[in-house]
PDB file of C-alpha atoms and ligand atoms in Angstrom:
ATOM      1  CA  MET A   1      -4.930  19.339  13.035  1.00 86.00           C
ATOM      2  CA  THR A   2      -2.952  16.356  11.795  1.00 92.00           C
ATOM      3  CA  GLY A   3      -4.184  13.212  10.074  1.00 96.00           C
ATOM      4  CA  SER A   4      -1.900  10.260   9.541  1.00 97.00           C
ATOM      5  CA  ALA A   5      -1.887   6.872   7.873  1.00 98.00           C
ATOM      6  CA  PRO A   6       0.558   3.942   7.856  1.00 97.00           C
ATOM      7  CA  GLY A   7       2.293   2.248   4.963  1.00 97.00           C
ATOM      8  CA  LYS A   8       1.307  -1.249   3.892  1.00 97.00           C
ATOM      9  CA  ALA A   9       2.768  -4.469   2.582  1.00 98.00           C
ATOM     10  CA  ILE A  10       1.041  -7.138   0.545  1.00 98.00           C
ATOM     11  CA  LEU A  11       1.759 -10.501   2.170  1.00 98.00           C
ATOM     12  CA  PHE A  12       0.124 -12.694  -0.449  1.00 98.00           C
ATOM     13  CA  GLY A  13      -1.704 -12.333  -3.739  1.00 98.00           C
ATOM     14  CA  GLU A  14      -0.408  -9.227  -5.549  1.00 97.00           C
ATOM     15  CA  HIS A  15      -1.267  -9.178  -9.270  1.00 97.00           C
ATOM     16  CA  ALA A  16      -3.614 -12.182  -8.931  1.00 98.00           C
ATOM     17  CA  VAL A  17      -5.845  -9.869  -6.851  1.00 97.00           C
ATOM     18  CA  VAL A  18      -6.400  -7.722  -9.958  1.00 95.00           C
ATOM     19  CA  TYR A  19      -8.007 -10.823 -11.566  1.00 96.00           C
ATOM     20  CA  GLY A  20     -10.359 -11.582  -8.677  1.00 96.00           C
ATOM     21  CA  GLN A  21      -8.168 -13.810  -6.511  1.00 98.00           C
ATOM     22  CA  PRO A  22      -7.922 -13.227  -2.735  1.00 98.00           C
ATOM     23  CA  ALA A  23      -4.950 -11.379  -1.268  1.00 98.00           C
ATOM     24  CA  ILE A  24      -3.664 -10.538   2.208  1.00 98.00           C
ATOM     25  CA  ALA A  25      -2.179  -7.183   3.189  1.00 98.00           C
ATOM     26  CA  VAL A  26      -0.953  -5.710   6.470  1.00 98.00           C
ATOM     27  CA  PRO A  27      -0.382  -2.147   7.665  1.00 97.00           C
ATOM     28  CA  VAL A  28       3.246  -1.141   8.218  1.00 97.00           C
ATOM     29  CA  GLN A  29       3.296   1.183  11.206  1.00 93.00           C
ATOM     30  CA  GLY A  30       7.031   1.957  11.000  1.00 90.00           C
ATOM     31  CA  VAL A  31       6.439   4.428   8.152  1.00 95.00           C
ATOM     32  CA  THR A  32       3.711   7.070   7.942  1.00 96.00           C
ATOM     33  CA  ALA A  33       2.193   9.826   5.855  1.00 97.00           C
ATOM     34  CA  ARG A  34       0.969  12.902   7.760  1.00 98.00           C
ATOM     35  CA  ALA A  35      -1.153  15.845   6.666  1.00 98.00           C
ATOM     36  CA  THR A  36      -1.386  18.963   8.833  1.00 97.00           C
ATOM     37  CA  ILE A  37      -3.817  21.847   8.391  1.00 96.00           C
ATOM     38  CA  ARG A  38      -3.134  25.250   9.894  1.00 95.00           C
ATOM     39  CA  ARG A  39      -4.608  28.705   9.504  1.00 94.00           C
ATOM     40  CA  LEU A  40      -2.389  31.228   7.770  1.00 93.00           C
ATOM     41  CA  SER A  41      -2.179  34.727   9.213  1.00 91.00           C
ATOM     42  CA  GLU A  42      -2.581  36.196   5.756  1.00 89.00           C
ATOM     43  CA  GLY A  43      -3.969  35.101   2.404  1.00 88.00           C
ATOM     44  CA  PRO A  44      -7.355  35.233   0.711  1.00 91.00           C
ATOM     45  CA  PRO A  45     -10.182  33.836   2.903  1.00 90.00           C
ATOM     46  CA  GLY A  46     -11.241  30.404   1.682  1.00 90.00           C
ATOM     47  CA  SER A  47      -7.911  29.740  -0.024  1.00 93.00           C
ATOM     48  CA  LEU A  48      -5.965  26.557   0.672  1.00 95.00           C
ATOM     49  CA  ARG A  49      -2.297  26.129  -0.063  1.00 96.00           C
ATOM     50  CA  ILE A  50      -1.059  22.547  -0.551  1.00 97.00           C
ATOM     51  CA  GLU A  51       2.595  21.921   0.306  1.00 97.00           C
ATOM     52  CA  ALA A  52       4.276  18.542  -0.108  1.00 96.00           C
ATOM     53  CA  PRO A  53       7.989  19.350   0.155  1.00 93.00           C
ATOM     54  CA  SER A  54       9.183  15.724   0.052  1.00 88.00           C
ATOM     55  CA  ILE A  55       7.910  15.395  -3.531  1.00 87.00           C
ATOM     56  CA  GLY A  56       8.531  19.027  -4.486  1.00 90.00           C
ATOM     57  CA  PHE A  57       4.824  19.827  -4.804  1.00 93.00           C
ATOM     58  CA  ALA A  58       3.356  23.239  -3.918  1.00 96.00           C
ATOM     59  CA  ALA A  59       0.121  24.661  -5.351  1.00 96.00           C
ATOM     60  CA  GLU A  60      -3.081  26.457  -4.466  1.00 96.00           C
ATOM     61  CA  PHE A  61      -6.024  24.100  -4.129  1.00 96.00           C
ATOM     62  CA  ASP A  62      -7.983  24.138  -7.377  1.00 95.00           C
ATOM     63  CA  GLU A  63     -11.114  22.005  -7.436  1.00 94.00           C
ATOM     64  CA  ASP A  64     -10.978  21.721 -11.210  1.00 95.00           C
ATOM     65  CA  ARG A  65      -7.602  19.939 -11.151  1.00 96.00           C
ATOM     66  CA  THR A  66      -9.104  16.493 -10.654  1.00 94.00           C
ATOM     67  CA  ASP A  67      -6.316  14.981 -12.785  1.00 94.00           C
ATOM     68  CA  GLU A  68      -3.793  15.630 -10.001  1.00 95.00           C
ATOM     69  CA  PRO A  69      -3.865  13.152  -7.083  1.00 95.00           C
ATOM     70  CA  LEU A  70      -3.241  15.623  -4.223  1.00 96.00           C
ATOM     71  CA  GLN A  71      -5.762  18.119  -5.613  1.00 97.00           C
ATOM     72  CA  LEU A  72      -8.370  15.388  -6.054  1.00 97.00           C
ATOM     73  CA  ALA A  73      -7.749  14.080  -2.522  1.00 97.00           C
ATOM     74  CA  VAL A  74      -8.298  17.566  -1.075  1.00 96.00           C
ATOM     75  CA  LYS A  75     -11.425  18.075  -3.154  1.00 96.00           C
ATOM     76  CA  LEU A  76     -12.940  14.766  -2.017  1.00 97.00           C
ATOM     77  CA  ALA A  77     -11.970  15.491   1.584  1.00 96.00           C
ATOM     78  CA  ILE A  78     -13.611  18.925   1.622  1.00 95.00           C
ATOM     79  CA  ARG A  79     -16.729  17.677  -0.110  1.00 96.00           C
ATOM     80  CA  GLU A  80     -17.018  14.772   2.326  1.00 96.00           C
ATOM     81  CA  SER A  81     -16.748  17.125   5.313  1.00 94.00           C
ATOM     82  CA  GLY A  82     -19.761  19.125   4.078  1.00 92.00           C
ATOM     83  CA  SER A  83     -17.956  22.411   4.888  1.00 90.00           C
ATOM     84  CA  GLN A  84     -16.046  25.105   3.041  1.00 87.00           C
ATOM     85  CA  PRO A  85     -12.812  26.699   4.267  1.00 85.00           C
ATOM     86  CA  GLN A  86     -13.449  30.256   5.500  1.00 88.00           C
ATOM     87  CA  ALA A  87      -9.966  31.275   6.635  1.00 90.00           C
ATOM     88  CA  ALA A  88      -6.788  31.063   4.563  1.00 94.00           C
ATOM     89  CA  LEU A  89      -5.446  27.572   5.187  1.00 95.00           C
ATOM     90  CA  GLU A  90      -2.322  25.565   4.532  1.00 96.00           C
ATOM     91  CA  LEU A  91      -2.256  21.785   4.146  1.00 97.00           C
ATOM     92  CA  ARG A  92       1.227  20.378   4.623  1.00 98.00           C
ATOM     93  CA  ILE A  93       1.951  16.794   3.637  1.00 97.00           C
ATOM     94  CA  GLU A  94       4.913  14.883   4.986  1.00 97.00           C
ATOM     95  CA  SER A  95       5.689  11.254   4.381  1.00 96.00           C
ATOM     96  CA  ASP A  96       8.562   8.938   5.136  1.00 93.00           C
ATOM     97  CA  ILE A  97       7.055   6.191   2.967  1.00 93.00           C
ATOM     98  CA  PRO A  98       9.285   5.716  -0.086  1.00 89.00           C
ATOM     99  CA  VAL A  99       7.309   6.358  -3.292  1.00 87.00           C
ATOM    100  CA  ALA A 100       6.778   3.704  -5.990  1.00 84.00           C
ATOM    101  CA  SER A 101       8.212   0.950  -3.829  1.00 88.00           C
ATOM    102  CA  GLY A 102       5.172  -1.150  -2.912  1.00 90.00           C
ATOM    103  CA  LEU A 103       4.605   0.463   0.487  1.00 94.00           C
ATOM    104  CA  GLY A 104       1.392   2.234  -0.475  1.00 93.00           C
ATOM    105  CA  SER A 105       2.685   5.799  -0.234  1.00 93.00           C
ATOM    106  CA  SER A 106       0.014   7.264  -2.523  1.00 94.00           C
ATOM    107  CA  ALA A 107      -2.908   5.701  -0.636  1.00 96.00           C
ATOM    108  CA  ALA A 108      -1.383   6.666   2.727  1.00 97.00           C
ATOM    109  CA  VAL A 109      -1.022  10.302   1.667  1.00 97.00           C
ATOM    110  CA  THR A 110      -4.650  10.381   0.519  1.00 97.00           C
ATOM    111  CA  VAL A 111      -5.958   8.827   3.743  1.00 98.00           C
ATOM    112  CA  ALA A 112      -3.877  11.269   5.821  1.00 98.00           C
ATOM    113  CA  ILE A 113      -5.398  14.189   3.876  1.00 98.00           C
ATOM    114  CA  LEU A 114      -8.930  12.820   4.311  1.00 98.00           C
ATOM    115  CA  ARG A 115      -8.367  12.469   8.057  1.00 98.00           C
ATOM    116  CA  ALA A 116      -6.790  15.915   8.527  1.00 97.00           C
ATOM    117  CA  VAL A 117      -9.630  17.658   6.689  1.00 96.00           C
ATOM    118  CA  ALA A 118     -12.299  15.653   8.535  1.00 96.00           C
ATOM    119  CA  GLU A 119     -10.707  16.569  11.838  1.00 96.00           C
ATOM    120  CA  TYR A 120     -10.360  20.234  10.925  1.00 96.00           C
ATOM    121  CA  PHE A 121     -14.063  20.468  10.071  1.00 94.00           C
ATOM    122  CA  GLU A 122     -15.033  18.132  12.936  1.00 94.00           C
ATOM    123  CA  ALA A 123     -16.635  15.719  10.480  1.00 94.00           C
ATOM    124  CA  SER A 124     -16.744  11.974  11.021  1.00 94.00           C
ATOM    125  CA  LEU A 125     -14.988   9.671   8.584  1.00 96.00           C
ATOM    126  CA  ALA A 126     -15.451   5.913   8.899  1.00 96.00           C
ATOM    127  CA  PRO A 127     -12.511   3.745   7.760  1.00 95.00           C
ATOM    128  CA  GLN A 128     -14.649   2.084   5.083  1.00 94.00           C
ATOM    129  CA  ARG A 129     -15.598   5.496   3.671  1.00 96.00           C
ATOM    130  CA  ALA A 130     -11.967   6.665   3.746  1.00 97.00           C
ATOM    131  CA  ALA A 131     -11.088   3.518   1.772  1.00 96.00           C
ATOM    132  CA  GLU A 132     -13.762   4.269  -0.849  1.00 96.00           C
ATOM    133  CA  LEU A 133     -12.663   7.874  -1.318  1.00 97.00           C
ATOM    134  CA  ALA A 134      -8.996   6.912  -1.462  1.00 97.00           C
ATOM    135  CA  TYR A 135      -9.847   4.384  -4.171  1.00 96.00           C
ATOM    136  CA  GLN A 136     -10.951   7.246  -6.427  1.00 96.00           C
ATOM    137  CA  VAL A 137      -7.523   8.835  -6.066  1.00 96.00           C
ATOM    138  CA  GLU A 138      -5.738   5.493  -6.564  1.00 94.00           C
ATOM    139  CA  GLN A 139      -7.460   5.220  -9.926  1.00 93.00           C
ATOM    140  CA  LEU A 140      -5.543   8.306 -11.069  1.00 91.00           C
ATOM    141  CA  HIS A 141      -2.266   6.627 -10.119  1.00 82.00           C
ATOM    142  CA  HIS A 142      -2.798   3.116 -11.415  1.00 78.00           C
ATOM    143  CA  GLY A 143      -5.755   3.105 -13.789  1.00 78.00           C
ATOM    144  CA  THR A 144      -7.307  -0.169 -12.598  1.00 84.00           C
ATOM    145  CA  PRO A 145      -6.176  -0.737  -9.012  1.00 92.00           C
ATOM    146  CA  SER A 146      -7.620  -3.712  -7.166  1.00 93.00           C
ATOM    147  CA  GLY A 147      -8.337  -1.509  -4.137  1.00 94.00           C
ATOM    148  CA  ILE A 148      -6.170  -3.461  -1.705  1.00 95.00           C
ATOM    149  CA  ASP A 149      -3.778  -0.575  -0.856  1.00 95.00           C
ATOM    150  CA  ASN A 150      -6.417   2.007   0.063  1.00 96.00           C
ATOM    151  CA  SER A 151      -8.376  -0.655   1.993  1.00 96.00           C
ATOM    152  CA  VAL A 152      -5.620  -1.915   4.277  1.00 97.00           C
ATOM    153  CA  ILE A 153      -4.293   1.580   4.887  1.00 98.00           C
ATOM    154  CA  ALA A 154      -7.698   3.071   5.740  1.00 97.00           C
ATOM    155  CA  LEU A 155      -8.542   0.137   7.995  1.00 96.00           C
ATOM    156  CA  GLY A 156      -5.112  -0.034   9.688  1.00 96.00           C
ATOM    157  CA  GLN A 157      -5.508  -3.780  10.267  1.00 96.00           C
ATOM    158  CA  PRO A 158      -4.466  -6.923   8.416  1.00 97.00           C
ATOM    159  CA  ILE A 159      -7.078  -7.713   5.769  1.00 97.00           C
ATOM    160  CA  TYR A 160      -8.138 -10.555   3.556  1.00 98.00           C
ATOM    161  CA  PHE A 161      -9.180  -8.827   0.366  1.00 97.00           C
ATOM    162  CA  VAL A 162     -11.192  -9.864  -2.661  1.00 97.00           C
ATOM    163  CA  ARG A 163     -11.824  -7.232  -5.285  1.00 94.00           C
ATOM    164  CA  GLY A 164     -15.378  -5.905  -5.157  1.00 90.00           C
ATOM    165  CA  GLN A 165     -16.220  -7.575  -1.828  1.00 92.00           C
ATOM    166  CA  ASP A 166     -16.658  -6.022   1.616  1.00 89.00           C
ATOM    167  CA  LEU A 167     -13.476  -5.537   3.612  1.00 88.00           C
ATOM    168  CA  GLN A 168     -12.573  -8.510   5.782  1.00 93.00           C
ATOM    169  CA  PRO A 169     -10.311  -7.641   8.723  1.00 95.00           C
ATOM    170  CA  MET A 170      -8.245 -10.602   9.882  1.00 97.00           C
ATOM    171  CA  ARG A 171      -7.689 -11.936  13.344  1.00 96.00           C
ATOM    172  CA  VAL A 172      -4.015 -12.720  13.902  1.00 97.00           C
ATOM    173  CA  ALA A 173      -3.819 -15.669  16.307  1.00 97.00           C
ATOM    174  CA  GLN A 174      -0.120 -15.264  17.006  1.00 96.00           C
ATOM    175  CA  PRO A 175       1.844 -12.078  16.165  1.00 96.00           C
ATOM    176  CA  PHE A 176       4.790 -12.475  13.785  1.00 97.00           C
ATOM    177  CA  LEU A 177       7.698 -10.380  12.588  1.00 97.00           C
ATOM    178  CA  LEU A 178       8.430  -9.254   9.061  1.00 97.00           C
ATOM    179  CA  VAL A 179      11.564  -7.556   7.799  1.00 98.00           C
ATOM    180  CA  LEU A 180      10.970  -5.374   4.753  1.00 98.00           C
ATOM    181  CA  ALA A 181      13.846  -4.415   2.474  1.00 97.00           C
ATOM    182  CA  ASP A 182      13.694  -1.715  -0.170  1.00 96.00           C
ATOM    183  CA  SER A 183      15.652  -2.723  -3.280  1.00 96.00           C
ATOM    184  CA  GLY A 184      16.054   0.979  -4.072  1.00 94.00           C
ATOM    185  CA  LYS A 185      14.759   0.368  -7.581  1.00 94.00           C
ATOM    186  CA  ARG A 186      11.453   2.043  -8.323  1.00 91.00           C
ATOM    187  CA  SER A 187       8.506  -0.137  -9.097  1.00 87.00           C
ATOM    188  CA  PRO A 188       5.960   1.635 -11.303  1.00 88.00           C
ATOM    189  CA  THR A 189       2.753  -0.257 -10.517  1.00 90.00           C
ATOM    190  CA  ARG A 190       0.967   0.854 -13.666  1.00 90.00           C
ATOM    191  CA  GLU A 191       3.724  -0.523 -15.937  1.00 93.00           C
ATOM    192  CA  LEU A 192       3.971  -3.851 -14.137  1.00 94.00           C
ATOM    193  CA  VAL A 193       0.204  -4.366 -14.077  1.00 94.00           C
ATOM    194  CA  GLU A 194       0.154  -3.594 -17.801  1.00 94.00           C
ATOM    195  CA  ALA A 195       3.029  -6.023 -18.510  1.00 96.00           C
ATOM    196  CA  VAL A 196       1.113  -8.768 -16.682  1.00 97.00           C
ATOM    197  CA  ARG A 197      -2.013  -7.924 -18.670  1.00 96.00           C
ATOM    198  CA  GLN A 198      -0.088  -8.255 -21.920  1.00 97.00           C
ATOM    199  CA  ARG A 199       1.430 -11.592 -20.914  1.00 98.00           C
ATOM    200  CA  ARG A 200      -2.047 -12.791 -20.062  1.00 97.00           C
ATOM    201  CA  SER A 201      -3.357 -11.786 -23.473  1.00 98.00           C
ATOM    202  CA  VAL A 202      -0.627 -13.951 -25.065  1.00 97.00           C
ATOM    203  CA  ASP A 203      -1.046 -16.991 -22.783  1.00 97.00           C
ATOM    204  CA  PRO A 204      -4.282 -16.722 -20.807  1.00 97.00           C
ATOM    205  CA  GLU A 205      -4.346 -20.345 -19.651  1.00 98.00           C
ATOM    206  CA  ALA A 206      -0.898 -20.355 -18.069  1.00 97.00           C
ATOM    207  CA  MET A 207      -1.414 -16.950 -16.464  1.00 98.00           C
ATOM    208  CA  ASP A 208      -4.847 -17.792 -15.090  1.00 98.00           C
ATOM    209  CA  ALA A 209      -3.512 -21.069 -13.680  1.00 98.00           C
ATOM    210  CA  ALA A 210      -0.751 -19.114 -11.912  1.00 98.00           C
ATOM    211  CA  PHE A 211      -3.312 -16.630 -10.544  1.00 98.00           C
ATOM    212  CA  ARG A 212      -5.471 -19.487  -9.235  1.00 98.00           C
ATOM    213  CA  SER A 213      -2.471 -21.078  -7.519  1.00 98.00           C
ATOM    214  CA  ILE A 214      -1.650 -17.722  -5.927  1.00 98.00           C
ATOM    215  CA  GLY A 215      -5.244 -17.444  -4.708  1.00 98.00           C
ATOM    216  CA  GLU A 216      -5.037 -20.907  -3.133  1.00 98.00           C
ATOM    217  CA  ILE A 217      -1.834 -19.892  -1.361  1.00 98.00           C
ATOM    218  CA  ALA A 218      -3.557 -16.769   0.000  1.00 98.00           C
ATOM    219  CA  ASP A 219      -6.397 -18.910   1.331  1.00 98.00           C
ATOM    220  CA  ARG A 220      -3.994 -21.309   3.010  1.00 98.00           C
ATOM    221  CA  ALA A 221      -2.096 -18.360   4.478  1.00 98.00           C
ATOM    222  CA  ARG A 222      -5.309 -16.969   5.916  1.00 98.00           C
ATOM    223  CA  THR A 223      -5.943 -20.263   7.697  1.00 97.00           C
ATOM    224  CA  ALA A 224      -2.370 -20.241   9.044  1.00 97.00           C
ATOM    225  CA  ILE A 225      -2.570 -16.623  10.274  1.00 98.00           C
ATOM    226  CA  GLU A 226      -6.006 -16.932  11.831  1.00 97.00           C
ATOM    227  CA  GLY A 227      -5.353 -20.380  13.254  1.00 96.00           C
ATOM    228  CA  GLY A 228      -1.847 -19.744  14.615  1.00 90.00           C
ATOM    229  CA  GLY A 229      -0.110 -22.205  12.264  1.00 91.00           C
ATOM    230  CA  LEU A 230       2.800 -19.886  11.587  1.00 94.00           C
ATOM    231  CA  GLU A 231       5.191 -22.656  10.533  1.00 96.00           C
ATOM    232  CA  ALA A 232       3.202 -22.884   7.284  1.00 97.00           C
ATOM    233  CA  LEU A 233       3.579 -19.182   6.486  1.00 98.00           C
ATOM    234  CA  GLY A 234       7.231 -19.018   5.343  1.00 97.00           C
ATOM    235  CA  PRO A 235       6.923 -21.868   2.815  1.00 98.00           C
ATOM    236  CA  LEU A 236       3.695 -20.276   1.502  1.00 98.00           C
ATOM    237  CA  MET A 237       5.545 -16.975   0.959  1.00 98.00           C
ATOM    238  CA  SER A 238       8.254 -18.761  -0.979  1.00 98.00           C
ATOM    239  CA  ALA A 239       5.672 -20.642  -3.067  1.00 98.00           C
ATOM    240  CA  ASN A 240       3.969 -17.325  -3.853  1.00 98.00           C
ATOM    241  CA  GLN A 241       7.345 -15.876  -4.871  1.00 98.00           C
ATOM    242  CA  ALA A 242       7.947 -18.763  -7.303  1.00 98.00           C
ATOM    243  CA  LEU A 243       4.640 -17.947  -9.001  1.00 98.00           C
ATOM    244  CA  LEU A 244       5.443 -14.224  -9.097  1.00 98.00           C
ATOM    245  CA  GLN A 245       8.675 -15.137 -10.828  1.00 98.00           C
ATOM    246  CA  GLU A 246       6.715 -17.267 -13.263  1.00 97.00           C
ATOM    247  CA  ILE A 247       4.386 -14.401 -14.177  1.00 98.00           C
ATOM    248  CA  GLY A 248       7.445 -12.242 -14.790  1.00 97.00           C
ATOM    249  CA  VAL A 249       7.391  -9.577 -12.084  1.00 98.00           C
ATOM    250  CA  SER A 250      10.509 -10.429 -10.080  1.00 97.00           C
ATOM    251  CA  SER A 251      13.895  -8.808 -10.742  1.00 97.00           C
ATOM    252  CA  PRO A 252      17.590  -9.597 -10.134  1.00 96.00           C
ATOM    253  CA  GLU A 253      17.711  -7.064  -7.266  1.00 97.00           C
ATOM    254  CA  LEU A 254      14.735  -8.715  -5.567  1.00 97.00           C
ATOM    255  CA  GLU A 255      16.119 -12.216  -6.156  1.00 97.00           C
ATOM    256  CA  ARG A 256      19.397 -11.205  -4.540  1.00 98.00           C
ATOM    257  CA  LEU A 257      17.595  -9.893  -1.451  1.00 98.00           C
ATOM    258  CA  ILE A 258      15.387 -12.983  -1.246  1.00 98.00           C
ATOM    259  CA  ALA A 259      18.413 -15.313  -1.434  1.00 98.00           C
ATOM    260  CA  ALA A 260      20.154 -13.279   1.282  1.00 98.00           C
ATOM    261  CA  ALA A 261      17.055 -13.491   3.468  1.00 98.00           C
ATOM    262  CA  HIS A 262      16.992 -17.284   3.211  1.00 97.00           C
ATOM    263  CA  GLU A 263      20.695 -17.488   4.009  1.00 97.00           C
ATOM    264  CA  ALA A 264      20.138 -15.314   7.094  1.00 97.00           C
ATOM    265  CA  GLY A 265      17.486 -17.669   8.421  1.00 96.00           C
ATOM    266  CA  ALA A 266      14.201 -16.284   7.085  1.00 98.00           C
ATOM    267  CA  SER A 267      11.575 -19.004   6.866  1.00 97.00           C
ATOM    268  CA  GLY A 268      10.052 -17.360   3.774  1.00 98.00           C
ATOM    269  CA  ALA A 269      10.663 -14.365   1.525  1.00 98.00           C
ATOM    270  CA  LYS A 270       8.998 -12.768  -1.470  1.00 98.00           C
ATOM    271  CA  LEU A 271       8.616  -9.526  -3.338  1.00 98.00           C
ATOM    272  CA  SER A 272       5.714  -7.391  -2.165  1.00 97.00           C
ATOM    273  CA  GLY A 273       3.573  -5.122  -4.304  1.00 96.00           C
ATOM    274  CA  ALA A 274       3.955  -4.660  -8.021  1.00 95.00           C
ATOM    275  CA  GLY A 275       7.498  -6.102  -8.230  1.00 96.00           C
ATOM    276  CA  GLY A 276      10.165  -5.265 -10.788  1.00 96.00           C
ATOM    277  CA  GLY A 277      11.842  -3.482  -7.881  1.00 95.00           C
ATOM    278  CA  GLY A 278      10.382  -1.956  -4.754  1.00 95.00           C
ATOM    279  CA  ILE A 279      10.320  -3.988  -1.580  1.00 96.00           C
ATOM    280  CA  MET A 280      10.709  -7.596  -0.540  1.00 98.00           C
ATOM    281  CA  ILE A 281       9.450  -9.049   2.736  1.00 98.00           C
ATOM    282  CA  ALA A 282      10.874 -11.844   4.859  1.00 98.00           C
ATOM    283  CA  LEU A 283       9.434 -13.766   7.797  1.00 98.00           C
ATOM    284  CA  ILE A 284      11.856 -14.117  10.701  1.00 96.00           C
ATOM    285  CA  ASP A 285      12.061 -15.070  14.376  1.00 93.00           C
ATOM    286  CA  SER A 286      12.447 -11.986  16.559  1.00 90.00           C
ATOM    287  CA  ASP A 287      15.912 -12.929  17.858  1.00 92.00           C
ATOM    288  CA  ARG A 288      17.277 -13.039  14.297  1.00 95.00           C
ATOM    289  CA  SER A 289      15.753  -9.866  12.850  1.00 96.00           C
ATOM    290  CA  ALA A 290      18.842  -7.664  13.435  1.00 96.00           C
ATOM    291  CA  SER A 291      21.167 -10.091  11.641  1.00 97.00           C
ATOM    292  CA  LEU A 292      18.632 -10.433   8.823  1.00 98.00           C
ATOM    293  CA  GLU A 293      18.530  -6.645   8.433  1.00 98.00           C
ATOM    294  CA  ALA A 294      22.336  -6.537   8.257  1.00 98.00           C
ATOM    295  CA  ALA A 295      22.367  -9.323   5.655  1.00 98.00           C
ATOM    296  CA  LEU A 296      19.774  -7.528   3.529  1.00 98.00           C
ATOM    297  CA  GLN A 297      21.724  -4.277   3.676  1.00 98.00           C
ATOM    298  CA  ALA A 298      24.873  -6.138   2.621  1.00 97.00           C
ATOM    299  CA  ALA A 299      22.878  -7.580  -0.297  1.00 97.00           C
ATOM    300  CA  GLY A 300      21.924  -4.111  -1.558  1.00 96.00           C
ATOM    301  CA  ALA A 301      18.857  -3.023   0.428  1.00 97.00           C
ATOM    302  CA  VAL A 302      18.788   0.775   0.688  1.00 97.00           C
ATOM    303  CA  ARG A 303      16.531   0.566   3.723  1.00 96.00           C
ATOM    304  CA  THR A 304      15.114  -2.103   6.007  1.00 97.00           C
ATOM    305  CA  ILE A 305      12.038  -1.868   8.220  1.00 96.00           C
ATOM    306  CA  VAL A 306      10.979  -4.340  10.904  1.00 96.00           C
ATOM    307  CA  THR A 307       7.244  -4.600  11.470  1.00 95.00           C
ATOM    308  CA  GLU A 308       5.259  -6.820  13.779  1.00 96.00           C
ATOM    309  CA  VAL A 309       1.948  -8.096  12.452  1.00 96.00           C
ATOM    310  CA  GLY A 310      -0.940  -8.632  14.814  1.00 93.00           C
ATOM    311  CA  ARG A 311       0.016  -6.778  17.963  1.00 84.00           C
TER     312      ARG A 311
HETATM  313  O1  PMV B 401       1.151  -0.405  -5.637  1.00 56.06           O
HETATM  314  P1  PMV B 401       1.803  -1.630  -5.163  1.00 56.06           P
HETATM  315  O2  PMV B 401       3.232  -1.735  -5.553  1.00 56.06           O
HETATM  316  O3  PMV B 401       1.560  -1.962  -3.737  1.00 56.06           O
HETATM  317  O4  PMV B 401       1.182  -2.856  -5.988  1.00 56.06           O
HETATM  318  C1  PMV B 401      -0.169  -3.046  -6.061  1.00 56.06           C
HETATM  319  C2  PMV B 401      -0.489  -4.491  -6.117  1.00 56.06           C
HETATM  320  C3  PMV B 401      -0.979  -5.017  -7.454  1.00 56.06           C
HETATM  321  O5  PMV B 401      -1.676  -6.214  -7.142  1.00 56.06           O
HETATM  322  C4  PMV B 401       0.202  -5.338  -8.352  1.00 56.06           C
HETATM  323  C5  PMV B 401      -1.902  -4.049  -8.181  1.00 56.06           C
HETATM  324  C6  PMV B 401      -3.240  -3.847  -7.511  1.00 56.06           C
HETATM  325  O6  PMV B 401      -3.947  -2.919  -7.939  1.00 56.06           O
HETATM  326  O7  PMV B 401      -3.619  -4.605  -6.609  1.00 56.06           O
END
């Protein structure tokens, strides 16, 4: 029994989304988290061993360890299924989504666990419900997450997201290609969100004006994506990047990748996620994606991923 979930990228609106502005995020199918449950031939009945070799985690499931994200995810998943393990089980988690890079690895792992457990116990799990449960685990990671990561990953579709509102899947009029590049520098979401909060406490007017401008860009981008006006999208990404720079979450590594993307013909490029490091995304015509990937690698990207949005 395997459950899986994709990665994600925020196209528009990171950080501003924490303060109530709209944002747009898309699933990234080229990377996945998978959780597999199997019965063990020996072991105490009702026990569940959690193994996540890629992050060096191995422990028995303990429902009192709600301070640990994997343990909490398993607890919520079992409770949601309405069943109790009878046999001795193993839950193995594998993910090729780089951690702390803006690709939503934590939310993807949680959704994969929720799906594997639901399947094992033959319980139903609606995407909206998976998003709600995964939000509880995201709170352990980030404190005050907006909820965009768990939402787009559970839904597996591009979304227009406003904190506290129902999920709004987006219709993509004309598919488009993004190249993602990992700067290789970790991007601790909690620290960057906190740095933005502190800057806002010093200069609330300037920060709120930047957030509002970012929200307007996200709204214009929604119109472009849903209406097929893709020529507007690249410039909107670059305008969003300028505001992210202004609020202080870009970094020299990201700037270098963004400059390289423009030189290689991208019509827009920006950081994606918390910033400080992590990934950048660039919009490109399909016949130029290979040369853009090469240019990004030459500019320091440790990994590039091509993803098509809307197909
Ligand atoms: O976890 P990341 O790197 O995808 O960043 C999350 C996006 C923020 O807007 C910075 C925080 C949030 O909770 O939405």
